[in-house]
PDB file of C-alpha atoms in Angstrom:
ATOM      1  CA  UNK A   1      -4.307  33.387  -3.111  1.00 40.00           C
ATOM      2  CA  UNK A   2      -5.564  30.689  -5.541  1.00 46.00           C
ATOM      3  CA  UNK A   3      -8.545  28.556  -4.438  1.00 49.00           C
ATOM      4  CA  UNK A   4      -7.844  24.837  -3.906  1.00 54.00           C
ATOM      5  CA  UNK A   5      -9.369  22.883  -6.790  1.00 61.00           C
ATOM      6  CA  UNK A   6     -11.311  19.816  -5.558  1.00 68.00           C
ATOM      7  CA  UNK A   7     -11.391  16.484  -7.528  1.00 75.00           C
ATOM      8  CA  UNK A   8     -14.784  15.989  -9.118  1.00 81.00           C
ATOM      9  CA  UNK A   9     -17.110  13.241  -8.174  1.00 81.00           C
ATOM     10  CA  UNK A  10     -16.223  11.158 -11.166  1.00 85.00           C
ATOM     11  CA  UNK A  11     -12.522  11.531 -10.482  1.00 86.00           C
ATOM     12  CA  UNK A  12     -13.091  10.357  -6.781  1.00 86.00           C
ATOM     13  CA  UNK A  13     -15.150   7.288  -8.006  1.00 88.00           C
ATOM     14  CA  UNK A  14     -12.420   6.473 -10.367  1.00 91.00           C
ATOM     15  CA  UNK A  15      -9.851   6.950  -7.824  1.00 90.00           C
ATOM     16  CA  UNK A  16     -11.416   4.643  -5.442  1.00 90.00           C
ATOM     17  CA  UNK A  17     -11.891   1.904  -8.007  1.00 93.00           C
ATOM     18  CA  UNK A  18      -8.161   2.231  -8.884  1.00 94.00           C
ATOM     19  CA  UNK A  19      -7.322   2.117  -5.197  1.00 92.00           C
ATOM     20  CA  UNK A  20      -9.374  -0.965  -4.754  1.00 92.00           C
ATOM     21  CA  UNK A  21      -7.359  -2.673  -7.589  1.00 95.00           C
ATOM     22  CA  UNK A  22      -4.236  -1.699  -6.175  1.00 94.00           C
ATOM     23  CA  UNK A  23      -5.068  -3.166  -2.578  1.00 93.00           C
ATOM     24  CA  UNK A  24      -6.050  -6.368  -4.258  1.00 94.00           C
ATOM     25  CA  UNK A  25      -2.701  -6.503  -6.152  1.00 96.00           C
ATOM     26  CA  UNK A  26      -0.829  -5.650  -2.858  1.00 93.00           C
ATOM     27  CA  UNK A  27      -2.557  -8.297  -0.993  1.00 94.00           C
ATOM     28  CA  UNK A  28      -1.740 -10.888  -3.812  1.00 95.00           C
ATOM     29  CA  UNK A  29       1.866  -9.804  -3.724  1.00 96.00           C
ATOM     30  CA  UNK A  30       1.775 -10.126   0.298  1.00 94.00           C
ATOM     31  CA  UNK A  31       0.457 -13.717  -0.109  1.00 94.00           C
ATOM     32  CA  UNK A  32       3.260 -14.656  -2.318  1.00 95.00           C
ATOM     33  CA  UNK A  33       5.815 -12.992  -0.296  1.00 95.00           C
ATOM     34  CA  UNK A  34       4.591 -14.893   2.944  1.00 93.00           C
ATOM     35  CA  UNK A  35       5.318 -18.079   1.107  1.00 94.00           C
ATOM     36  CA  UNK A  36       8.785 -17.017  -0.017  1.00 95.00           C
ATOM     37  CA  UNK A  37       9.634 -15.895   3.444  1.00 94.00           C
ATOM     38  CA  UNK A  38       9.426 -19.380   4.744  1.00 92.00           C
ATOM     39  CA  UNK A  39      12.653 -20.257   2.729  1.00 94.00           C
ATOM     40  CA  UNK A  40      14.270 -16.920   1.987  1.00 96.00           C
ATOM     41  CA  UNK A  41      15.558 -14.007   4.033  1.00 96.00           C
ATOM     42  CA  UNK A  42      13.360 -11.048   4.376  1.00 95.00           C
ATOM     43  CA  UNK A  43      15.894  -8.668   2.647  1.00 95.00           C
ATOM     44  CA  UNK A  44      16.076 -11.057  -0.431  1.00 96.00           C
ATOM     45  CA  UNK A  45      12.272 -11.029  -0.802  1.00 97.00           C
ATOM     46  CA  UNK A  46      12.079  -7.251  -0.455  1.00 96.00           C
ATOM     47  CA  UNK A  47      14.965  -7.057  -2.987  1.00 97.00           C
ATOM     48  CA  UNK A  48      12.987  -9.191  -5.539  1.00 96.00           C
ATOM     49  CA  UNK A  49       9.877  -6.873  -5.161  1.00 95.00           C
ATOM     50  CA  UNK A  50      12.013  -3.670  -5.884  1.00 95.00           C
ATOM     51  CA  UNK A  51      14.427  -5.092  -8.495  1.00 96.00           C
ATOM     52  CA  UNK A  52      11.486  -6.407 -10.416  1.00 94.00           C
ATOM     53  CA  UNK A  53       9.845  -3.054 -10.319  1.00 92.00           C
ATOM     54  CA  UNK A  54      13.044  -1.308 -11.617  1.00 94.00           C
ATOM     55  CA  UNK A  55      13.420  -3.865 -14.480  1.00 94.00           C
ATOM     56  CA  UNK A  56       9.772  -3.463 -15.554  1.00 93.00           C
ATOM     57  CA  UNK A  57       9.684   0.271 -15.371  1.00 92.00           C
ATOM     58  CA  UNK A  58      13.045   0.697 -17.207  1.00 94.00           C
ATOM     59  CA  UNK A  59      11.818  -1.563 -20.098  1.00 93.00           C
ATOM     60  CA  UNK A  60       8.532  -0.005 -20.362  1.00 90.00           C
ATOM     61  CA  UNK A  61      10.101   3.527 -20.549  1.00 91.00           C
ATOM     62  CA  UNK A  62      12.882   2.669 -22.967  1.00 91.00           C
ATOM     63  CA  UNK A  63      16.278   4.226 -23.238  1.00 90.00           C
ATOM     64  CA  UNK A  64      15.066   7.422 -24.571  1.00 89.00           C
ATOM     65  CA  UNK A  65      12.700   8.285 -21.856  1.00 92.00           C
ATOM     66  CA  UNK A  66      14.676   7.318 -18.753  1.00 92.00           C
ATOM     67  CA  UNK A  67      16.580  10.432 -18.623  1.00 92.00           C
ATOM     68  CA  UNK A  68      13.662  12.922 -18.952  1.00 92.00           C
ATOM     69  CA  UNK A  69      11.473  10.802 -16.615  1.00 92.00           C
ATOM     70  CA  UNK A  70      14.146  10.885 -13.952  1.00 92.00           C
ATOM     71  CA  UNK A  71      14.401  14.737 -13.923  1.00 91.00           C
ATOM     72  CA  UNK A  72      12.308  16.377 -11.508  1.00 92.00           C
ATOM     73  CA  UNK A  73      12.100  19.716  -9.602  1.00 91.00           C
ATOM     74  CA  UNK A  74      11.082  17.680  -6.406  1.00 91.00           C
ATOM     75  CA  UNK A  75      13.945  15.280  -5.849  1.00 92.00           C
ATOM     76  CA  UNK A  76      13.960  15.366  -2.052  1.00 93.00           C
ATOM     77  CA  UNK A  77      10.332  14.671  -1.980  1.00 92.00           C
ATOM     78  CA  UNK A  78      10.721  11.641  -4.295  1.00 93.00           C
ATOM     79  CA  UNK A  79      13.697  10.507  -2.052  1.00 94.00           C
ATOM     80  CA  UNK A  80      11.485  10.790   1.112  1.00 95.00           C
ATOM     81  CA  UNK A  81       8.603   9.082  -0.479  1.00 93.00           C
ATOM     82  CA  UNK A  82      10.824   6.328  -1.904  1.00 94.00           C
ATOM     83  CA  UNK A  83      12.474   5.650   1.582  1.00 95.00           C
ATOM     84  CA  UNK A  84       8.938   5.423   3.400  1.00 96.00           C
ATOM     85  CA  UNK A  85       7.819   3.083   0.661  1.00 92.00           C
ATOM     86  CA  UNK A  86      10.687   0.845   1.107  1.00 95.00           C
ATOM     87  CA  UNK A  87      10.235   0.934   4.790  1.00 96.00           C
ATOM     88  CA  UNK A  88       6.576   0.143   4.459  1.00 95.00           C
ATOM     89  CA  UNK A  89       7.459  -3.044   2.467  1.00 94.00           C
ATOM     90  CA  UNK A  90      10.312  -4.244   4.613  1.00 95.00           C
ATOM     91  CA  UNK A  91       8.457  -3.733   7.847  1.00 95.00           C
ATOM     92  CA  UNK A  92       5.513  -5.697   6.507  1.00 94.00           C
ATOM     93  CA  UNK A  93       7.243  -8.550   5.117  1.00 94.00           C
ATOM     94  CA  UNK A  94       9.414  -8.876   8.354  1.00 94.00           C
ATOM     95  CA  UNK A  95       6.191  -9.026  10.204  1.00 91.00           C
ATOM     96  CA  UNK A  96       4.907 -12.043   8.198  1.00 89.00           C
ATOM     97  CA  UNK A  97       7.599 -14.089   9.635  1.00 86.00           C
ATOM     98  CA  UNK A  98       5.985 -13.776  13.128  1.00 85.00           C
ATOM     99  CA  UNK A  99       2.222 -13.073  12.814  1.00 80.00           C
ATOM    100  CA  UNK A 100      -0.399 -14.161  10.317  1.00 81.00           C
ATOM    101  CA  UNK A 101      -1.035 -12.489   7.060  1.00 87.00           C
ATOM    102  CA  UNK A 102      -4.725 -11.489   8.065  1.00 83.00           C
ATOM    103  CA  UNK A 103      -3.479 -10.205  11.531  1.00 78.00           C
ATOM    104  CA  UNK A 104      -0.517  -8.312   9.987  1.00 83.00           C
ATOM    105  CA  UNK A 105      -2.800  -6.674   7.297  1.00 86.00           C
ATOM    106  CA  UNK A 106      -5.412  -5.664   9.991  1.00 80.00           C
ATOM    107  CA  UNK A 107      -2.596  -3.922  12.014  1.00 79.00           C
ATOM    108  CA  UNK A 108      -1.028  -2.388   8.865  1.00 85.00           C
ATOM    109  CA  UNK A 109      -4.428  -1.109   7.802  1.00 78.00           C
ATOM    110  CA  UNK A 110      -4.671   1.296  10.634  1.00 78.00           C
ATOM    111  CA  UNK A 111      -3.014   3.669   8.012  1.00 81.00           C
ATOM    112  CA  UNK A 112      -6.304   5.116   6.612  1.00 78.00           C
ATOM    113  CA  UNK A 113      -6.694   6.844   9.997  1.00 75.00           C
ATOM    114  CA  UNK A 114      -3.331   8.382   9.727  1.00 80.00           C
ATOM    115  CA  UNK A 115      -3.785   9.306   6.037  1.00 82.00           C
ATOM    116  CA  UNK A 116      -7.021  11.010   6.743  1.00 78.00           C
ATOM    117  CA  UNK A 117      -5.541  12.969   9.607  1.00 79.00           C
ATOM    118  CA  UNK A 118      -2.357  13.846   7.770  1.00 82.00           C
ATOM    119  CA  UNK A 119      -4.252  15.103   4.906  1.00 81.00           C
ATOM    120  CA  UNK A 120      -6.317  17.344   6.958  1.00 79.00           C
ATOM    121  CA  UNK A 121      -3.222  18.665   8.849  1.00 78.00           C
ATOM    122  CA  UNK A 122      -0.529  19.035   5.935  1.00 80.00           C
ATOM    123  CA  UNK A 123      -2.389  18.986   2.731  1.00 79.00           C
ATOM    124  CA  UNK A 124      -5.576  21.105   3.577  1.00 79.00           C
ATOM    125  CA  UNK A 125      -8.112  18.622   2.689  1.00 77.00           C
ATOM    126  CA  UNK A 126     -11.609  18.873   4.200  1.00 75.00           C
ATOM    127  CA  UNK A 127     -12.189  16.359   7.087  1.00 72.00           C
ATOM    128  CA  UNK A 128     -15.984  16.146   7.027  1.00 76.00           C
ATOM    129  CA  UNK A 129     -18.094  13.906   9.363  1.00 80.00           C
ATOM    130  CA  UNK A 130     -18.824  11.273   6.875  1.00 77.00           C
ATOM    131  CA  UNK A 131     -15.140  10.592   6.057  1.00 75.00           C
ATOM    132  CA  UNK A 132     -14.346  10.378   9.625  1.00 81.00           C
ATOM    133  CA  UNK A 133     -17.238   8.026  10.229  1.00 82.00           C
ATOM    134  CA  UNK A 134     -16.096   5.892   7.268  1.00 77.00           C
ATOM    135  CA  UNK A 135     -12.351   5.659   8.801  1.00 78.00           C
ATOM    136  CA  UNK A 136     -13.717   5.221  12.479  1.00 84.00           C
ATOM    137  CA  UNK A 137     -16.139   2.335  11.512  1.00 84.00           C
ATOM    138  CA  UNK A 138     -13.562   0.657   9.393  1.00 79.00           C
ATOM    139  CA  UNK A 139     -11.147   0.703  12.371  1.00 80.00           C
ATOM    140  CA  UNK A 140     -13.747  -0.710  14.488  1.00 86.00           C
ATOM    141  CA  UNK A 141     -14.130  -3.611  12.063  1.00 79.00           C
ATOM    142  CA  UNK A 142     -10.350  -4.140  12.092  1.00 77.00           C
ATOM    143  CA  UNK A 143     -10.418  -4.315  15.928  1.00 79.00           C
ATOM    144  CA  UNK A 144     -13.012  -6.862  15.718  1.00 80.00           C
ATOM    145  CA  UNK A 145     -10.920  -8.924  13.596  1.00 72.00           C
ATOM    146  CA  UNK A 146      -7.701  -8.704  15.576  1.00 69.00           C
ATOM    147  CA  UNK A 147      -9.415  -8.381  19.128  1.00 69.00           C
ATOM    148  CA  UNK A 148      -6.573  -6.872  21.090  1.00 63.00           C
ATOM    149  CA  UNK A 149      -7.524  -8.847  24.199  1.00 58.00           C
ATOM    150  CA  UNK A 150      -6.986 -12.066  22.435  1.00 57.00           C
ATOM    151  CA  UNK A 151      -3.049 -11.764  22.920  1.00 54.00           C
ATOM    152  CA  UNK A 152      -2.186 -10.421  19.306  1.00 48.00           C
ATOM    153  CA  UNK A 153      -0.429  -7.194  20.630  1.00 53.00           C
ATOM    154  CA  UNK A 154       2.988  -8.506  21.088  1.00 64.00           C
ATOM    155  CA  UNK A 155       6.399  -6.913  20.046  1.00 73.00           C
ATOM    156  CA  UNK A 156       5.980  -8.309  16.657  1.00 77.00           C
ATOM    157  CA  UNK A 157       2.670  -6.436  16.409  1.00 74.00           C
ATOM    158  CA  UNK A 158       4.668  -3.211  16.496  1.00 82.00           C
ATOM    159  CA  UNK A 159       6.305  -3.989  12.935  1.00 90.00           C
ATOM    160  CA  UNK A 160       2.963  -3.672  10.951  1.00 87.00           C
ATOM    161  CA  UNK A 161       2.100  -0.612  13.062  1.00 83.00           C
ATOM    162  CA  UNK A 162       5.384   0.892  12.011  1.00 92.00           C
ATOM    163  CA  UNK A 163       4.560  -0.153   8.461  1.00 94.00           C
ATOM    164  CA  UNK A 164       1.090   1.722   8.964  1.00 89.00           C
ATOM    165  CA  UNK A 165       3.018   4.940   9.857  1.00 91.00           C
ATOM    166  CA  UNK A 166       5.459   4.682   6.910  1.00 95.00           C
ATOM    167  CA  UNK A 167       2.650   3.953   4.448  1.00 90.00           C
ATOM    168  CA  UNK A 168       0.606   6.839   5.512  1.00 90.00           C
ATOM    169  CA  UNK A 169       3.562   9.338   4.953  1.00 93.00           C
ATOM    170  CA  UNK A 170       4.134   7.716   1.698  1.00 92.00           C
ATOM    171  CA  UNK A 171       0.646   7.967   0.656  1.00 87.00           C
ATOM    172  CA  UNK A 172       0.332  11.725   1.462  1.00 90.00           C
ATOM    173  CA  UNK A 173       3.796  12.464  -0.336  1.00 91.00           C
ATOM    174  CA  UNK A 174       2.169  10.570  -3.347  1.00 85.00           C
ATOM    175  CA  UNK A 175      -0.613  12.828  -3.264  1.00 82.00           C
ATOM    176  CA  UNK A 176       1.493  15.768  -2.925  1.00 85.00           C
ATOM    177  CA  UNK A 177       3.903  14.930  -5.867  1.00 86.00           C
ATOM    178  CA  UNK A 178       1.117  13.239  -7.856  1.00 79.00           C
ATOM    179  CA  UNK A 179      -0.648  16.604  -8.258  1.00 75.00           C
ATOM    180  CA  UNK A 180       2.494  18.036  -9.984  1.00 80.00           C
ATOM    181  CA  UNK A 181       3.929  15.140 -11.980  1.00 85.00           C
ATOM    182  CA  UNK A 182       2.819  12.009 -13.863  1.00 82.00           C
ATOM    183  CA  UNK A 183       3.107   8.518 -12.212  1.00 84.00           C
ATOM    184  CA  UNK A 184       6.107   7.361 -14.254  1.00 87.00           C
ATOM    185  CA  UNK A 185       8.531   9.652 -12.420  1.00 90.00           C
ATOM    186  CA  UNK A 186       7.329   8.558  -9.045  1.00 89.00           C
ATOM    187  CA  UNK A 187       7.582   4.743 -10.124  1.00 89.00           C
ATOM    188  CA  UNK A 188      11.068   5.152 -11.530  1.00 92.00           C
ATOM    189  CA  UNK A 189      12.655   6.942  -8.497  1.00 93.00           C
ATOM    190  CA  UNK A 190      10.902   4.583  -5.970  1.00 92.00           C
ATOM    191  CA  UNK A 191      12.022   1.476  -8.088  1.00 92.00           C
ATOM    192  CA  UNK A 192      15.587   2.659  -8.515  1.00 94.00           C
ATOM    193  CA  UNK A 193      15.799   3.763  -4.693  1.00 95.00           C
ATOM    194  CA  UNK A 194      14.542   0.494  -3.533  1.00 95.00           C
ATOM    195  CA  UNK A 195      16.583  -1.576  -6.002  1.00 95.00           C
ATOM    196  CA  UNK A 196      19.807   0.085  -5.058  1.00 95.00           C
ATOM    197  CA  UNK A 197      19.136   0.028  -1.197  1.00 95.00           C
ATOM    198  CA  UNK A 198      18.097  -3.636  -1.136  1.00 95.00           C
ATOM    199  CA  UNK A 199      20.920  -4.689  -3.368  1.00 96.00           C
ATOM    200  CA  UNK A 200      23.451  -3.692  -0.944  1.00 95.00           C
ATOM    201  CA  UNK A 201      21.523  -5.138   1.836  1.00 94.00           C
ATOM    202  CA  UNK A 202      21.015  -8.550   0.288  1.00 96.00           C
ATOM    203  CA  UNK A 203      24.809  -9.206  -0.365  1.00 95.00           C
ATOM    204  CA  UNK A 204      24.900 -10.285   3.329  1.00 95.00           C
ATOM    205  CA  UNK A 205      22.038 -12.539   3.362  1.00 96.00           C
ATOM    206  CA  UNK A 206      21.818 -14.144  -0.144  1.00 96.00           C
ATOM    207  CA  UNK A 207      20.396 -17.375  -0.499  1.00 95.00           C
ATOM    208  CA  UNK A 208      20.511 -19.287  -3.729  1.00 96.00           C
ATOM    209  CA  UNK A 209      17.120 -19.220  -5.424  1.00 95.00           C
ATOM    210  CA  UNK A 210      15.642 -22.570  -6.420  1.00 96.00           C
ATOM    211  CA  UNK A 211      14.441 -23.015 -10.016  1.00 96.00           C
ATOM    212  CA  UNK A 212      10.855 -23.891  -8.922  1.00 95.00           C
ATOM    213  CA  UNK A 213      10.737 -20.502  -6.983  1.00 96.00           C
ATOM    214  CA  UNK A 214      11.809 -18.234  -9.772  1.00 96.00           C
ATOM    215  CA  UNK A 215       8.089 -17.689 -11.069  1.00 96.00           C
ATOM    216  CA  UNK A 216       7.068 -16.541  -7.671  1.00 96.00           C
ATOM    217  CA  UNK A 217      10.029 -14.174  -7.460  1.00 96.00           C
ATOM    218  CA  UNK A 218       9.065 -12.854 -10.822  1.00 96.00           C
ATOM    219  CA  UNK A 219       5.305 -12.594  -9.774  1.00 96.00           C
ATOM    220  CA  UNK A 220       6.449 -10.407  -6.840  1.00 95.00           C
ATOM    221  CA  UNK A 221       7.968  -7.902  -8.746  1.00 94.00           C
ATOM    222  CA  UNK A 222       5.191  -7.755 -11.421  1.00 95.00           C
ATOM    223  CA  UNK A 223       2.525  -7.470  -8.773  1.00 96.00           C
ATOM    224  CA  UNK A 224       4.298  -4.841  -6.728  1.00 93.00           C
ATOM    225  CA  UNK A 225       4.872  -2.590  -9.896  1.00 92.00           C
ATOM    226  CA  UNK A 226       1.258  -2.773 -10.888  1.00 94.00           C
ATOM    227  CA  UNK A 227      -0.059  -2.239  -7.444  1.00 93.00           C
ATOM    228  CA  UNK A 228       2.285   0.872  -7.100  1.00 88.00           C
ATOM    229  CA  UNK A 229       1.059   2.411 -10.224  1.00 90.00           C
ATOM    230  CA  UNK A 230      -2.385   1.940  -8.881  1.00 93.00           C
ATOM    231  CA  UNK A 231      -1.604   3.567  -5.812  1.00 87.00           C
ATOM    232  CA  UNK A 232      -0.005   6.505  -7.449  1.00 85.00           C
ATOM    233  CA  UNK A 233      -2.758   7.107  -9.864  1.00 88.00           C
ATOM    234  CA  UNK A 234      -5.504   6.762  -7.221  1.00 90.00           C
ATOM    235  CA  UNK A 235      -3.622   9.355  -4.783  1.00 85.00           C
ATOM    236  CA  UNK A 236      -3.011  11.616  -7.570  1.00 84.00           C
ATOM    237  CA  UNK A 237      -6.537  12.083  -8.869  1.00 84.00           C
ATOM    238  CA  UNK A 238      -8.611  11.998  -5.653  1.00 84.00           C
ATOM    239  CA  UNK A 239      -8.250  13.371  -2.207  1.00 82.00           C
ATOM    240  CA  UNK A 240      -6.233  11.075   0.177  1.00 77.00           C
ATOM    241  CA  UNK A 241      -9.032  11.270   2.865  1.00 73.00           C
ATOM    242  CA  UNK A 242     -11.884  10.305   0.618  1.00 79.00           C
ATOM    243  CA  UNK A 243     -10.212   7.014  -0.774  1.00 83.00           C
ATOM    244  CA  UNK A 244      -8.186   6.201   2.324  1.00 77.00           C
ATOM    245  CA  UNK A 245     -10.936   4.008   3.867  1.00 77.00           C
ATOM    246  CA  UNK A 246     -10.731   1.566   1.037  1.00 83.00           C
ATOM    247  CA  UNK A 247      -7.356   0.430   2.119  1.00 83.00           C
ATOM    248  CA  UNK A 248      -9.058  -1.613   4.799  1.00 80.00           C
ATOM    249  CA  UNK A 249     -10.309  -3.972   2.140  1.00 85.00           C
ATOM    250  CA  UNK A 250      -6.754  -5.391   2.376  1.00 87.00           C
ATOM    251  CA  UNK A 251      -7.962  -7.204   5.611  1.00 84.00           C
ATOM    252  CA  UNK A 252     -10.673  -8.819   3.562  1.00 85.00           C
ATOM    253  CA  UNK A 253      -8.297  -9.936   0.721  1.00 90.00           C
ATOM    254  CA  UNK A 254      -5.581 -11.019   3.357  1.00 90.00           C
ATOM    255  CA  UNK A 255      -8.202 -13.266   5.053  1.00 86.00           C
ATOM    256  CA  UNK A 256      -9.383 -14.997   1.846  1.00 89.00           C
ATOM    257  CA  UNK A 257      -5.803 -15.593   0.600  1.00 92.00           C
ATOM    258  CA  UNK A 258      -4.993 -16.923   4.177  1.00 87.00           C
ATOM    259  CA  UNK A 259      -7.799 -19.566   3.680  1.00 88.00           C
ATOM    260  CA  UNK A 260      -6.807 -20.345  -0.016  1.00 89.00           C
ATOM    261  CA  UNK A 261      -3.002 -20.601   0.524  1.00 89.00           C
ATOM    262  CA  UNK A 262      -2.308 -21.200   4.202  1.00 85.00           C
ATOM    263  CA  UNK A 263      -5.259 -22.908   5.675  1.00 84.00           C
ATOM    264  CA  UNK A 264      -5.920 -19.964   8.070  1.00 78.00           C
ATOM    265  CA  UNK A 265      -9.716 -20.004   8.435  1.00 78.00           C
ATOM    266  CA  UNK A 266     -11.522 -16.814  10.027  1.00 75.00           C
ATOM    267  CA  UNK A 267     -13.707 -17.297  12.899  1.00 74.00           C
ATOM    268  CA  UNK A 268     -17.136 -15.712  13.489  1.00 81.00           C
ATOM    269  CA  UNK A 269     -15.701 -12.328  14.742  1.00 78.00           C
ATOM    270  CA  UNK A 270     -13.319 -12.071  11.744  1.00 73.00           C
ATOM    271  CA  UNK A 271     -16.428 -12.270   9.357  1.00 79.00           C
ATOM    272  CA  UNK A 272     -18.248  -9.683  11.312  1.00 86.00           C
ATOM    273  CA  UNK A 273     -15.442  -7.548  11.158  1.00 80.00           C
ATOM    274  CA  UNK A 274     -14.956  -7.921   7.534  1.00 77.00           C
ATOM    275  CA  UNK A 275     -18.467  -7.007   6.781  1.00 82.00           C
ATOM    276  CA  UNK A 276     -18.263  -3.841   8.998  1.00 84.00           C
ATOM    277  CA  UNK A 277     -15.120  -2.823   6.774  1.00 79.00           C
ATOM    278  CA  UNK A 278     -16.892  -3.491   3.608  1.00 77.00           C
ATOM    279  CA  UNK A 279     -19.973  -1.687   4.865  1.00 80.00           C
ATOM    280  CA  UNK A 280     -18.056   1.500   5.782  1.00 78.00           C
ATOM    281  CA  UNK A 281     -16.316   1.633   2.498  1.00 72.00           C
ATOM    282  CA  UNK A 282     -19.566   1.163   0.409  1.00 73.00           C
ATOM    283  CA  UNK A 283     -20.983   4.021   2.583  1.00 76.00           C
ATOM    284  CA  UNK A 284     -18.144   6.423   1.913  1.00 73.00           C
ATOM    285  CA  UNK A 285     -18.155   5.573  -1.697  1.00 68.00           C
ATOM    286  CA  UNK A 286     -21.883   6.270  -2.042  1.00 70.00           C
ATOM    287  CA  UNK A 287     -21.494   9.599  -0.325  1.00 69.00           C
ATOM    288  CA  UNK A 288     -18.350  10.638  -2.438  1.00 63.00           C
ATOM    289  CA  UNK A 289     -19.941   9.825  -5.761  1.00 60.00           C
ATOM    290  CA  UNK A 290     -22.878  11.971  -5.095  1.00 63.00           C
ATOM    291  CA  UNK A 291     -22.540  15.191  -7.202  1.00 47.00           C
ATOM    292  CA  UNK A 292     -21.380  18.206  -5.278  1.00 48.00           C
TER     293      UNK A 292
END
């Protein structure tokens, strides 16, 4: 039986930085999507995100590399991963029509706990006390921000919670496939799956796109593509349970974007929660970058 090869401290540190960049890009994409959802159907905004990724990946690869990149000995894993990724985006975008950007992000960011537990149960990753502490403390920070007793938990809150579940499965599959193949294969499969599925759905709800909104639709696809690449790279080079807590930074980004673009100012407890999340992330990062 072969021993499991653990990522080095340098690889874990790099994975954390790449994930942080990916979370920032995803948060920017979500802020752009929230504005578009005020004028366009959810299915059309989700379609723009995946059709943009499909076009960009195909252009970057070029005609000669598309066929070899698509070939994989793990087609069902890619299909499952792509399906859960599409569900993650669709559920989160749908939730933005009912609740605020920061609140939706806070609920969706319960996913690191699911990722950490799933990585221990299904990928054989070590679930040490420091990783557990980082996840739990970050979740406490998230709860401080959303304050369940304040009335946030409504039927609409189930959408980002379902999004968290789908994201966790997608992340675990990304880690599993990423150890076997390069990121281009995962990017292309996810892009084509999402583009085909949403192109069928958008036929029934299409709304003409205003010329002034075209840059935002293009930005949506570009941001989603760059963010997805970062996600694949991060989960391919570091253990899922080690980098998962840094997904909580999305709450901080979402709060800042809420202020900048939608006039949603956080209250005192939201600031405290954000500090708790940042502190837990820095603690895990410090511990994970110490040489084994």
